[in-house]
């Protein structure tokens, strides 16, 4: 199996955390964001969206981080991160759909427009988009905060795929122009989750490594 990723990309980190958590062996091919390697023809034949992550397993070309996480957990025959129990699995799927469509759609877009664009791409963020994201994030952060009032994890009483999905934009949490102070349960949860070794070890050692191919991976080809 080969996983295509960009160093520091939140969606790549989600999948790498599952690889760590399940102690799986696979090749990781890092693409250079600044050379736009994720837009080259060879990679577009794997993921026509020109986005990471993507997984190749034999004749399967799989993109969408949540789908890759589910595939890896199934492949590892893991019954804890992604239990076969229909109700537990439905609940995990619900939160993975929700983070993708709502919470992290606005949090991720806010991070991209207000931080990633100016800092990494030397472009101005779109003010109208930033304002819209901030307004929607109040609503979705409220939903997440209420859910976490009486529980430590998203589903049941242990870590599942839903947790790694939920926190994947955490690197940008304190950098975005958003007041998180009223969302105390959400904040406690993010603090606990971001220190998990399986997650923390997916982060580049230094911000200058974000988007660049780590030296140890530079001889691999798409
Ligand atoms: N819904 C997709 C989102 C993938 C995505 O947006 N990836 C970002 C990195 S975190 C990317 O490749 N951005 C580069 C681009 O869009 O050009 C997933 O969950 O995999």
PDB file of C-alpha atoms and ligand atoms in Angstrom:
ATOM      1  CA  UNK A   1       0.000   0.000   0.000  1.00  0.00           C
ATOM      2  CA  UNK A   2       1.162   3.495  -0.741  1.00  0.00           C
ATOM      3  CA  UNK A   3      -0.161   6.659   0.869  1.00  0.00           C
ATOM      4  CA  UNK A   4       0.301  10.024  -0.855  1.00  0.00           C
ATOM      5  CA  UNK A   5       0.528  12.922   1.582  1.00  0.00           C
ATOM      6  CA  UNK A   6       1.790  16.472   2.031  1.00  0.00           C
ATOM      7  CA  UNK A   7       3.815  17.195   5.182  1.00  0.00           C
ATOM      8  CA  UNK A   8       1.658  19.078   7.689  1.00  0.00           C
ATOM      9  CA  UNK A   9      -1.545  18.795   5.647  1.00  0.00           C
ATOM     10  CA  UNK A  10      -4.365  18.275   8.146  1.00  0.00           C
ATOM     11  CA  UNK A  11      -6.147  15.709   5.975  1.00  0.00           C
ATOM     12  CA  UNK A  12      -2.904  13.756   5.489  1.00  0.00           C
ATOM     13  CA  UNK A  13      -2.259  13.870   9.242  1.00  0.00           C
ATOM     14  CA  UNK A  14      -5.678  12.323   9.928  1.00  0.00           C
ATOM     15  CA  UNK A  15      -4.717   9.251   7.924  1.00  0.00           C
ATOM     16  CA  UNK A  16      -1.131   9.102   9.208  1.00  0.00           C
ATOM     17  CA  UNK A  17      -2.500   9.091  12.775  1.00  0.00           C
ATOM     18  CA  UNK A  18      -4.568   5.997  11.949  1.00  0.00           C
ATOM     19  CA  UNK A  19      -1.496   4.333  10.417  1.00  0.00           C
ATOM     20  CA  UNK A  20       0.360   5.083  13.669  1.00  0.00           C
ATOM     21  CA  UNK A  21      -2.500   4.038  15.911  1.00  0.00           C
ATOM     22  CA  UNK A  22      -2.890   0.692  14.107  1.00  0.00           C
ATOM     23  CA  UNK A  23       0.865   0.239  13.757  1.00  0.00           C
ATOM     24  CA  UNK A  24       0.451  -0.443  10.032  1.00  0.00           C
ATOM     25  CA  UNK A  25       3.272  -0.734   7.536  1.00  0.00           C
ATOM     26  CA  UNK A  26       2.858   1.186   4.272  1.00  0.00           C
ATOM     27  CA  UNK A  27       4.917   3.410   1.994  1.00  0.00           C
ATOM     28  CA  UNK A  28       4.333   7.127   2.460  1.00  0.00           C
ATOM     29  CA  UNK A  29       5.053   9.256  -0.608  1.00  0.00           C
ATOM     30  CA  UNK A  30       5.253  12.948   0.301  1.00  0.00           C
ATOM     31  CA  UNK A  31       4.442  15.451  -2.476  1.00  0.00           C
ATOM     32  CA  UNK A  32       5.951  18.937  -2.620  1.00  0.00           C
ATOM     33  CA  UNK A  33       3.187  21.527  -2.219  1.00  0.00           C
ATOM     34  CA  UNK A  34       5.393  24.345  -3.510  1.00  0.00           C
ATOM     35  CA  UNK A  35       6.298  22.417  -6.674  1.00  0.00           C
ATOM     36  CA  UNK A  36       2.567  21.583  -7.085  1.00  0.00           C
ATOM     37  CA  UNK A  37       3.397  17.887  -7.377  1.00  0.00           C
ATOM     38  CA  UNK A  38      -0.210  17.134  -6.364  1.00  0.00           C
ATOM     39  CA  UNK A  39      -1.343  18.760  -9.639  1.00  0.00           C
ATOM     40  CA  UNK A  40       0.960  16.723 -11.919  1.00  0.00           C
ATOM     41  CA  UNK A  41      -0.547  14.273 -14.423  1.00  0.00           C
ATOM     42  CA  UNK A  42       0.907  11.193 -12.702  1.00  0.00           C
ATOM     43  CA  UNK A  43      -0.779  12.095  -9.428  1.00  0.00           C
ATOM     44  CA  UNK A  44      -4.027  13.296 -11.058  1.00  0.00           C
ATOM     45  CA  UNK A  45      -4.389   9.768 -12.463  1.00  0.00           C
ATOM     46  CA  UNK A  46      -4.588   8.644  -8.817  1.00  0.00           C
ATOM     47  CA  UNK A  47      -6.662  11.519  -7.454  1.00  0.00           C
ATOM     48  CA  UNK A  48      -8.268  13.666 -10.182  1.00  0.00           C
ATOM     49  CA  UNK A  49      -9.054  16.329  -7.543  1.00  0.00           C
ATOM     50  CA  UNK A  50      -5.366  17.113  -7.147  1.00  0.00           C
ATOM     51  CA  UNK A  51      -5.650  16.849  -3.368  1.00  0.00           C
ATOM     52  CA  UNK A  52      -4.054  14.729  -0.662  1.00  0.00           C
ATOM     53  CA  UNK A  53      -4.299  12.222   0.872  1.00  0.00           C
ATOM     54  CA  UNK A  54      -4.747   9.320  -1.539  1.00  0.00           C
ATOM     55  CA  UNK A  55      -4.112   5.626  -0.998  1.00  0.00           C
ATOM     56  CA  UNK A  56      -3.198   3.015  -3.592  1.00  0.00           C
ATOM     57  CA  UNK A  57      -3.702  -0.628  -2.668  1.00  0.00           C
ATOM     58  CA  UNK A  58      -3.302  -2.866  -5.706  1.00  0.00           C
ATOM     59  CA  UNK A  59      -5.952  -1.765  -8.217  1.00  0.00           C
ATOM     60  CA  UNK A  60      -7.751   0.413  -5.635  1.00  0.00           C
ATOM     61  CA  UNK A  61      -7.189   4.158  -5.850  1.00  0.00           C
ATOM     62  CA  UNK A  62      -8.844   5.700  -2.801  1.00  0.00           C
ATOM     63  CA  UNK A  63      -9.203   9.386  -1.952  1.00  0.00           C
ATOM     64  CA  UNK A  64     -11.136  11.268   0.731  1.00  0.00           C
ATOM     65  CA  UNK A  65      -9.389  11.028   4.070  1.00  0.00           C
ATOM     66  CA  UNK A  66     -12.354   9.619   6.008  1.00  0.00           C
ATOM     67  CA  UNK A  67     -12.848   6.848   3.432  1.00  0.00           C
ATOM     68  CA  UNK A  68      -9.137   5.999   3.660  1.00  0.00           C
ATOM     69  CA  UNK A  69      -9.300   5.891   7.476  1.00  0.00           C
ATOM     70  CA  UNK A  70     -12.276   3.526   7.332  1.00  0.00           C
ATOM     71  CA  UNK A  71     -10.543   1.333   4.739  1.00  0.00           C
ATOM     72  CA  UNK A  72      -7.353   1.066   6.810  1.00  0.00           C
ATOM     73  CA  UNK A  73      -9.233   0.241  10.016  1.00  0.00           C
ATOM     74  CA  UNK A  74     -11.208  -2.456   8.179  1.00  0.00           C
ATOM     75  CA  UNK A  75      -8.073  -3.800   6.537  1.00  0.00           C
ATOM     76  CA  UNK A  76      -6.368  -4.056   9.935  1.00  0.00           C
ATOM     77  CA  UNK A  77      -9.497  -5.843  11.243  1.00  0.00           C
ATOM     78  CA  UNK A  78      -9.577  -3.355  14.057  1.00  0.00           C
ATOM     79  CA  UNK A  79     -12.731  -3.414  16.182  1.00  0.00           C
ATOM     80  CA  UNK A  80     -11.870  -0.520  18.497  1.00  0.00           C
ATOM     81  CA  UNK A  81     -11.181   2.498  16.279  1.00  0.00           C
ATOM     82  CA  UNK A  82     -14.004   1.509  13.907  1.00  0.00           C
ATOM     83  CA  UNK A  83     -16.207  -1.098  15.614  1.00  0.00           C
ATOM     84  CA  UNK A  84     -18.336  -3.455  13.534  1.00  0.00           C
ATOM     85  CA  UNK A  85     -21.271  -2.847  15.926  1.00  0.00           C
ATOM     86  CA  UNK A  86     -23.863  -1.212  13.669  1.00  0.00           C
ATOM     87  CA  UNK A  87     -24.946   1.543  16.086  1.00  0.00           C
ATOM     88  CA  UNK A  88     -21.415   2.498  17.107  1.00  0.00           C
ATOM     89  CA  UNK A  89     -20.289   2.533  13.482  1.00  0.00           C
ATOM     90  CA  UNK A  90     -23.305   4.635  12.456  1.00  0.00           C
ATOM     91  CA  UNK A  91     -22.441   7.152  15.171  1.00  0.00           C
ATOM     92  CA  UNK A  92     -18.812   7.338  14.002  1.00  0.00           C
ATOM     93  CA  UNK A  93     -19.965   7.767  10.395  1.00  0.00           C
ATOM     94  CA  UNK A  94     -22.335  10.530  11.507  1.00  0.00           C
ATOM     95  CA  UNK A  95     -19.553  12.531  13.162  1.00  0.00           C
ATOM     96  CA  UNK A  96     -17.159  11.966  10.255  1.00  0.00           C
ATOM     97  CA  UNK A  97     -19.832  13.254   7.845  1.00  0.00           C
ATOM     98  CA  UNK A  98     -20.548  16.216  10.117  1.00  0.00           C
ATOM     99  CA  UNK A  99     -16.933  17.271  10.568  1.00  0.00           C
ATOM    100  CA  UNK A 100     -16.383  17.087   6.790  1.00  0.00           C
ATOM    101  CA  UNK A 101     -19.579  18.917   5.806  1.00  0.00           C
ATOM    102  CA  UNK A 102     -19.890  21.427   8.639  1.00  0.00           C
ATOM    103  CA  UNK A 103     -17.429  21.903  11.511  1.00  0.00           C
ATOM    104  CA  UNK A 104     -14.144  21.399   9.683  1.00  0.00           C
ATOM    105  CA  UNK A 105     -15.516  22.744   6.432  1.00  0.00           C
ATOM    106  CA  UNK A 106     -15.774  26.177   8.091  1.00  0.00           C
ATOM    107  CA  UNK A 107     -12.836  25.770  10.517  1.00  0.00           C
ATOM    108  CA  UNK A 108     -10.600  24.458   7.697  1.00  0.00           C
ATOM    109  CA  UNK A 109     -11.648  27.180   5.277  1.00  0.00           C
ATOM    110  CA  UNK A 110     -11.103  29.812   7.970  1.00  0.00           C
ATOM    111  CA  UNK A 111      -7.608  28.370   8.589  1.00  0.00           C
ATOM    112  CA  UNK A 112      -6.832  28.372   4.877  1.00  0.00           C
ATOM    113  CA  UNK A 113      -8.077  31.916   4.188  1.00  0.00           C
ATOM    114  CA  UNK A 114      -6.778  33.606   7.341  1.00  0.00           C
ATOM    115  CA  UNK A 115      -3.524  31.704   8.029  1.00  0.00           C
ATOM    116  CA  UNK A 116      -2.341  29.313   5.292  1.00  0.00           C
ATOM    117  CA  UNK A 117      -2.887  31.742   2.401  1.00  0.00           C
ATOM    118  CA  UNK A 118      -1.002  34.730   3.857  1.00  0.00           C
ATOM    119  CA  UNK A 119       1.676  32.745   5.733  1.00  0.00           C
ATOM    120  CA  UNK A 120       2.507  29.911   3.348  1.00  0.00           C
ATOM    121  CA  UNK A 121       1.223  31.044  -0.064  1.00  0.00           C
ATOM    122  CA  UNK A 122       1.871  34.804   0.306  1.00  0.00           C
ATOM    123  CA  UNK A 123      -1.683  35.587  -0.832  1.00  0.00           C
ATOM    124  CA  UNK A 124      -4.426  37.666   0.798  1.00  0.00           C
ATOM    125  CA  UNK A 125      -7.330  35.831   2.432  1.00  0.00           C
ATOM    126  CA  UNK A 126     -10.863  36.509   1.212  1.00  0.00           C
ATOM    127  CA  UNK A 127     -12.498  38.709   3.881  1.00  0.00           C
ATOM    128  CA  UNK A 128     -16.088  37.795   2.927  1.00  0.00           C
ATOM    129  CA  UNK A 129     -15.267  34.079   3.200  1.00  0.00           C
ATOM    130  CA  UNK A 130     -13.484  34.623   6.534  1.00  0.00           C
ATOM    131  CA  UNK A 131     -16.525  36.464   7.950  1.00  0.00           C
ATOM    132  CA  UNK A 132     -18.916  33.750   6.757  1.00  0.00           C
ATOM    133  CA  UNK A 133     -16.758  31.010   8.299  1.00  0.00           C
ATOM    134  CA  UNK A 134     -16.548  32.819  11.647  1.00  0.00           C
ATOM    135  CA  UNK A 135     -20.327  33.171  11.778  1.00  0.00           C
ATOM    136  CA  UNK A 136     -20.941  29.494  10.943  1.00  0.00           C
ATOM    137  CA  UNK A 137     -18.194  28.313  13.297  1.00  0.00           C
ATOM    138  CA  UNK A 138     -20.015  29.815  16.287  1.00  0.00           C
ATOM    139  CA  UNK A 139     -22.941  27.522  15.491  1.00  0.00           C
ATOM    140  CA  UNK A 140     -20.922  24.336  14.862  1.00  0.00           C
ATOM    141  CA  UNK A 141     -18.475  24.858  17.726  1.00  0.00           C
ATOM    142  CA  UNK A 142     -21.583  25.147  19.932  1.00  0.00           C
ATOM    143  CA  UNK A 143     -22.864  21.762  18.714  1.00  0.00           C
ATOM    144  CA  UNK A 144     -19.496  20.121  19.387  1.00  0.00           C
ATOM    145  CA  UNK A 145     -19.087  21.809  22.765  1.00  0.00           C
ATOM    146  CA  UNK A 146     -22.525  20.596  23.960  1.00  0.00           C
ATOM    147  CA  UNK A 147     -21.794  17.066  22.781  1.00  0.00           C
ATOM    148  CA  UNK A 148     -18.523  16.991  24.720  1.00  0.00           C
ATOM    149  CA  UNK A 149     -20.042  18.307  27.950  1.00  0.00           C
ATOM    150  CA  UNK A 150     -20.386  14.828  29.452  1.00  0.00           C
ATOM    151  CA  UNK A 151     -17.978  12.763  27.417  1.00  0.00           C
ATOM    152  CA  UNK A 152     -14.271  12.503  26.774  1.00  0.00           C
ATOM    153  CA  UNK A 153     -14.520  11.097  23.235  1.00  0.00           C
ATOM    154  CA  UNK A 154     -16.870  11.610  20.311  1.00  0.00           C
ATOM    155  CA  UNK A 155     -18.387   8.110  20.436  1.00  0.00           C
ATOM    156  CA  UNK A 156     -18.768   5.794  23.424  1.00  0.00           C
ATOM    157  CA  UNK A 157     -15.968   5.916  25.967  1.00  0.00           C
ATOM    158  CA  UNK A 158     -12.857   5.432  23.857  1.00  0.00           C
ATOM    159  CA  UNK A 159     -11.006   6.879  20.945  1.00  0.00           C
ATOM    160  CA  UNK A 160     -12.400   6.099  17.490  1.00  0.00           C
ATOM    161  CA  UNK A 161     -11.928   7.340  13.920  1.00  0.00           C
ATOM    162  CA  UNK A 162     -14.384  10.138  14.768  1.00  0.00           C
ATOM    163  CA  UNK A 163     -11.872  11.707  17.184  1.00  0.00           C
ATOM    164  CA  UNK A 164      -8.963  11.815  14.749  1.00  0.00           C
ATOM    165  CA  UNK A 165     -11.310  13.265  12.116  1.00  0.00           C
ATOM    166  CA  UNK A 166     -12.697  15.902  14.451  1.00  0.00           C
ATOM    167  CA  UNK A 167      -9.374  17.391  15.557  1.00  0.00           C
ATOM    168  CA  UNK A 168      -7.457  17.332  12.283  1.00  0.00           C
ATOM    169  CA  UNK A 169      -7.313  21.143  11.861  1.00  0.00           C
ATOM    170  CA  UNK A 170      -6.050  21.637  15.447  1.00  0.00           C
ATOM    171  CA  UNK A 171      -2.672  23.051  14.375  1.00  0.00           C
ATOM    172  CA  UNK A 172      -4.494  26.237  13.309  1.00  0.00           C
ATOM    173  CA  UNK A 173      -6.858  26.493  16.308  1.00  0.00           C
ATOM    174  CA  UNK A 174      -5.084  29.299  18.151  1.00  0.00           C
ATOM    175  CA  UNK A 175      -4.005  31.041  14.942  1.00  0.00           C
ATOM    176  CA  UNK A 176      -7.426  31.651  13.371  1.00  0.00           C
ATOM    177  CA  UNK A 177      -9.299  34.883  14.168  1.00  0.00           C
ATOM    178  CA  UNK A 178     -11.940  33.185  16.315  1.00  0.00           C
ATOM    179  CA  UNK A 179     -12.780  33.436  20.011  1.00  0.00           C
ATOM    180  CA  UNK A 180     -12.932  29.868  21.370  1.00  0.00           C
ATOM    181  CA  UNK A 181     -13.188  30.935  25.037  1.00  0.00           C
ATOM    182  CA  UNK A 182     -16.882  30.137  25.542  1.00  0.00           C
ATOM    183  CA  UNK A 183     -16.432  26.565  24.198  1.00  0.00           C
ATOM    184  CA  UNK A 184     -14.780  25.134  27.309  1.00  0.00           C
ATOM    185  CA  UNK A 185     -15.556  21.444  26.722  1.00  0.00           C
ATOM    186  CA  UNK A 186     -14.370  21.656  23.124  1.00  0.00           C
ATOM    187  CA  UNK A 187     -11.144  23.319  24.299  1.00  0.00           C
ATOM    188  CA  UNK A 188     -10.476  20.645  26.934  1.00  0.00           C
ATOM    189  CA  UNK A 189     -11.089  17.925  24.354  1.00  0.00           C
ATOM    190  CA  UNK A 190      -8.723  19.507  21.797  1.00  0.00           C
ATOM    191  CA  UNK A 191      -5.994  19.874  24.436  1.00  0.00           C
ATOM    192  CA  UNK A 192      -6.305  16.214  25.366  1.00  0.00           C
ATOM    193  CA  UNK A 193      -6.446  14.934  21.798  1.00  0.00           C
ATOM    194  CA  UNK A 194      -3.618  17.057  20.393  1.00  0.00           C
ATOM    195  CA  UNK A 195      -1.145  15.574  22.886  1.00  0.00           C
ATOM    196  CA  UNK A 196      -1.801  11.952  21.866  1.00  0.00           C
ATOM    197  CA  UNK A 197       1.499  10.573  20.524  1.00  0.00           C
ATOM    198  CA  UNK A 198      -0.208   8.926  17.522  1.00  0.00           C
ATOM    199  CA  UNK A 199      -1.436  12.363  16.492  1.00  0.00           C
ATOM    200  CA  UNK A 200       1.410  14.603  17.673  1.00  0.00           C
ATOM    201  CA  UNK A 201       4.020  12.538  15.809  1.00  0.00           C
ATOM    202  CA  UNK A 202       2.318  13.290  12.458  1.00  0.00           C
ATOM    203  CA  UNK A 203       3.266  16.985  12.733  1.00  0.00           C
ATOM    204  CA  UNK A 204       6.389  18.328  10.977  1.00  0.00           C
ATOM    205  CA  UNK A 205       9.154  19.119  13.490  1.00  0.00           C
ATOM    206  CA  UNK A 206       9.313  22.745  12.311  1.00  0.00           C
ATOM    207  CA  UNK A 207       6.863  24.995  10.392  1.00  0.00           C
ATOM    208  CA  UNK A 208       9.478  25.377   7.615  1.00  0.00           C
ATOM    209  CA  UNK A 209       8.950  21.667   6.806  1.00  0.00           C
ATOM    210  CA  UNK A 210       5.242  22.165   6.046  1.00  0.00           C
ATOM    211  CA  UNK A 211       4.507  21.372   2.410  1.00  0.00           C
ATOM    212  CA  UNK A 212       8.057  20.159   1.674  1.00  0.00           C
ATOM    213  CA  UNK A 213       9.235  16.611   1.148  1.00  0.00           C
ATOM    214  CA  UNK A 214      11.042  15.356   4.273  1.00  0.00           C
ATOM    215  CA  UNK A 215      14.704  14.544   3.479  1.00  0.00           C
ATOM    216  CA  UNK A 216      14.205  10.858   4.308  1.00  0.00           C
ATOM    217  CA  UNK A 217      11.505  10.552   1.591  1.00  0.00           C
ATOM    218  CA  UNK A 218      13.022  12.675  -1.200  1.00  0.00           C
ATOM    219  CA  UNK A 219      14.105   9.788  -3.452  1.00  0.00           C
ATOM    220  CA  UNK A 220      10.601   8.293  -3.952  1.00  0.00           C
ATOM    221  CA  UNK A 221       8.721   8.869  -7.237  1.00  0.00           C
ATOM    222  CA  UNK A 222       4.947   9.179  -7.884  1.00  0.00           C
TER     223      UNK A 222
HETATM  224  N1  LIG B   1     -12.222  16.157   1.492  1.00  0.00           N
HETATM  225  C1  LIG B   1     -10.842  15.884   1.211  1.00  0.00           C
HETATM  226  C2  LIG B   1     -10.063  17.183   1.337  1.00  0.00           C
HETATM  227  C3  LIG B   1      -8.646  17.032   0.850  1.00  0.00           C
HETATM  228  C4  LIG B   1      -7.900  18.363   0.907  1.00  0.00           C
HETATM  229  O1  LIG B   1      -8.511  19.438   0.804  1.00  0.00           O
HETATM  230  N2  LIG B   1      -6.588  18.272   1.039  1.00  0.00           N
HETATM  231  C5  LIG B   1      -5.754  19.464   1.053  1.00  0.00           C
HETATM  232  C6  LIG B   1      -4.616  19.292   2.053  1.00  0.00           C
HETATM  233  S1  LIG B   1      -5.214  19.200   3.715  1.00  0.00           S
HETATM  234  C7  LIG B   1      -5.135  19.646  -0.321  1.00  0.00           C
HETATM  235  O2  LIG B   1      -4.729  18.699  -0.942  1.00  0.00           O
HETATM  236  N3  LIG B   1      -5.019  20.902  -0.757  1.00  0.00           N
HETATM  237  C8  LIG B   1      -4.330  21.225  -1.981  1.00  0.00           C
HETATM  238  C9  LIG B   1      -5.244  21.776  -3.020  1.00  0.00           C
HETATM  239  O3  LIG B   1      -6.469  21.786  -2.839  1.00  0.00           O
HETATM  240  O4  LIG B   1      -4.716  22.205  -4.032  1.00  0.00           O
HETATM  241  C10 LIG B   1     -10.313  14.811   2.157  1.00  0.00           C
HETATM  242  O5  LIG B   1     -10.875  14.666   3.240  1.00  0.00           O
HETATM  243  O6  LIG B   1      -9.357  14.099   1.807  1.00  0.00           O
END
